[in-house]
Amino acid sequence: MQTETTPGTLPARDQLRWDRDGTPVLDVVIPVYNEEANLEESVRRLRRHLDESFPYPFRITIADNASTDRTPEVAALLDDALEEVVAVRLEEKGRGLALRTVWRGSDAPVLAYMDVDLSTDLNALLPLVAPLISGHSDLAIGTRLARSSRVVRGPKREVLSRGYNLLLRGSLAARFSDAQCGFKAIRADVAQRLLPLVEDTGWFFDTEMLVLAERAGLRIHEVPVDWVDDPDSRVDIRRTVADDLKGVWRVGRALASGALPVDRLRRPFGDDPRDRALPGVPRGLARQLLGFCVVGALSTLAYLLLYSLLRPAVGPLTANAAALLLTALGNTAANRRLTFHVRGRRGLVRHQAQGLLVFAIGLALTSGSLAALHSAAPDPGRDTELAVLVAANLAATVLRFLLLRGWVFPSAAPAAPAAPAAPAASAGPVRASDVEVRS
């Protein structure tokens, strides 16, 4: 069943149906452009491997990127000859566009893709998708840079690949090891939320998807692979490098400015123990208290250090005010990002202004305590002063947390837990009872 799409449109789910009984667990997409010579052999080899070693129903989708040779005809013949194969024709080029189109239209709970040359050893396919089927991971990638990987390729591609991944680590703080290996998989429920944020439609699509997934805190599983370079690769290296550099700059700038809303993707899938409510405690409050205490402890140490340095020069009251002011600015900024997870520049000035008002309350408490101490004992001693300031700061800290949580960052305060909702049809692990195991 060959499906055609117009540029910018997605095929309907029923157009990508699998003709066997039941929905396939895995949909493997092969994006192709002018691959008439290798397409049939590669698809038949992949289909044979899956039929012999993959224990669940599967589909192979050929995504033709506006080929100008006989690739569409070969894809259509494979579609007719093999019931597990579907051919999709796109009238616009772009590997990222092909993957987004098919993945968002697929009904399989686990989605994967691989290059048509099958450079990666197919024995790595089941280890790649198994953590996604079980629900343990959100994405999975093959890596050629692990110590246990076995790779055969020329020095030019080796240098380019390692240099590119070092660039990602240095510029985008990426922790995954191999962005460009054409061997990746993703859970469908993750893809439905993540892919709308990915702009690139070409070769940078993989990198952008992985960077956003990592920033969102999603789980990325890596599988060492055996990989043999295809000497007949049609990739324009110079253009690909230029496009990748532009993509790194665009994504880095968007992340730095807070323009990408990756926070809304944090742990939305599966059963994360950090998302469970503690008995009698509003959901997320314990996590916020922990973050606030850590920031508060560091702020208190900084405050005491500044106070001790400034007091000999300006006196106790002025030293107290200056130390509180400086640490208050840092405290508000740290709590904004680390405790209440508010990022980007929106509301930054307002939050700092409100934080200064909270600082004024703390100043009144600590200054009043100092004034009362010096009124009762004209020369109380440095240790007594510090003890009074610590006690006053503890009282101010409790009040500061309540004001930050309820007034400065009210939208970041977690709501009380609602009644449990029925899980989405695509969420959670793929259960063996939901699919027919292939014998």
Steps between C-alpha positions, in 0.01 A plus 500: 500500500690807379404830659568840348513825695513861398770722650421609855224245558496183703348175378198395699553217746267271309710557188796344680311202635657157517295238319558221752282457804614728781717808510876461446712559807791637295498722192844521335530792259756501218531850349628480143595730215599350164584158643364277221816286498505405871141536617357156423795301635513706822127482568484126440801446723348710779163328465664158514696594812191632679294200398761263644608683816243764604230352728227760433304620196689758296471730203766632262415840351690625197493882508594626155628860505402619153728256315550564129612149400311167523495498880121561519436207266725267699332611823156436352602150388627420850177637646301262281727198553558518878208543737718657771627774264332836440619760247449872565581762237588859598531767235754692704858408598631475853576203724362680804181582312459135402548375856267759651233424239500124545558496875216741573268301276595154624282296735789291639601569864873477416653681203848454354702589196815384330693592188428305185858376471451304828850599611404409857496132594133401526568291810497829692137572405332298776731642773421846359123477532466265799528781764232694312265202481542442874442868578839546668633758249352770278752504213778266390801559277774289354849623582817436303714673762461253788804290590319179411389629157672361193524755221652490154530839331756736352699757700312796347160385625651394833640848561180673387279281718709537816550872439127555458414317821769698688343817361161396635648430843674835512225720355173331601624301802386177331573181694394241240798357316400474132253737338541393138471121502207415273352255747250645747164427661240691701177422684199625305351687796831682547517581128154658499615755759863543401489521120290822480794678669754374242538749213762340279383287208841380377804328648506709820158359596654219709729732695228753575264227618763349731607836646141599579425156645807517723419853618149382581638227724381211282684168518731427207625142474825437309591175326856429376481394136716335239511735203658488154526818296321509165754622240211586264341750743333793322519737796638843405745534790580868447135605487408271790775650719382853419137412575598330825697804617202724426277260689731496803499880507120520465423243768763637739360852468142378549593302811696790648209741450240259637311498169471119496245377758683176582397525867149388416642169377678416826415143603152493340525130421498183704511458877774717648541461878592868525147587387327307779340707775624451857228419759347824625734718289384688187653356181843650437525690829774273639709553186456877524590502869816306430606740225416802713700364795806438283482850352431645844799327656732631230346849529548498878867407466548775242314747724714420807819526296400837352387630840830402662697667222297824498440553873848634591473766230136618517357379830247227584178656368639607162690174461181306574300698241766470228555128557126433498448702181771320306398153615131580447558563129689174464249313717203612288677409175603157632156418643335620180694247292581213736211490748201618297636410152418837342723566198531765234494877533125538529412648840867518604493868606168459682627194684813683613292800614273274701807323636632836622177560687543161662858608576365814671300282737810294576698822549241625747515175699880479512559873550237509773667205669840673484355825632332318787824315579710819510234673705514223761880456486708786353797272423358146456797347320534359149384147581181625667427726203537212257280273711221760509532559125479125427184470712344804333596366158333168574174678575542715188576189294170331588310817413703541180408151377130560562511835319705366207271200458169677545571848364815529286469165315138391552470336156791270589340372818361149438127455532349251738486152349190430299313174478693244294412513135485208265833461318521598137477220251858551385660565839687243706676186390381283216359194674540154362126445543430793265675349200533173320844347558645373176607136505 
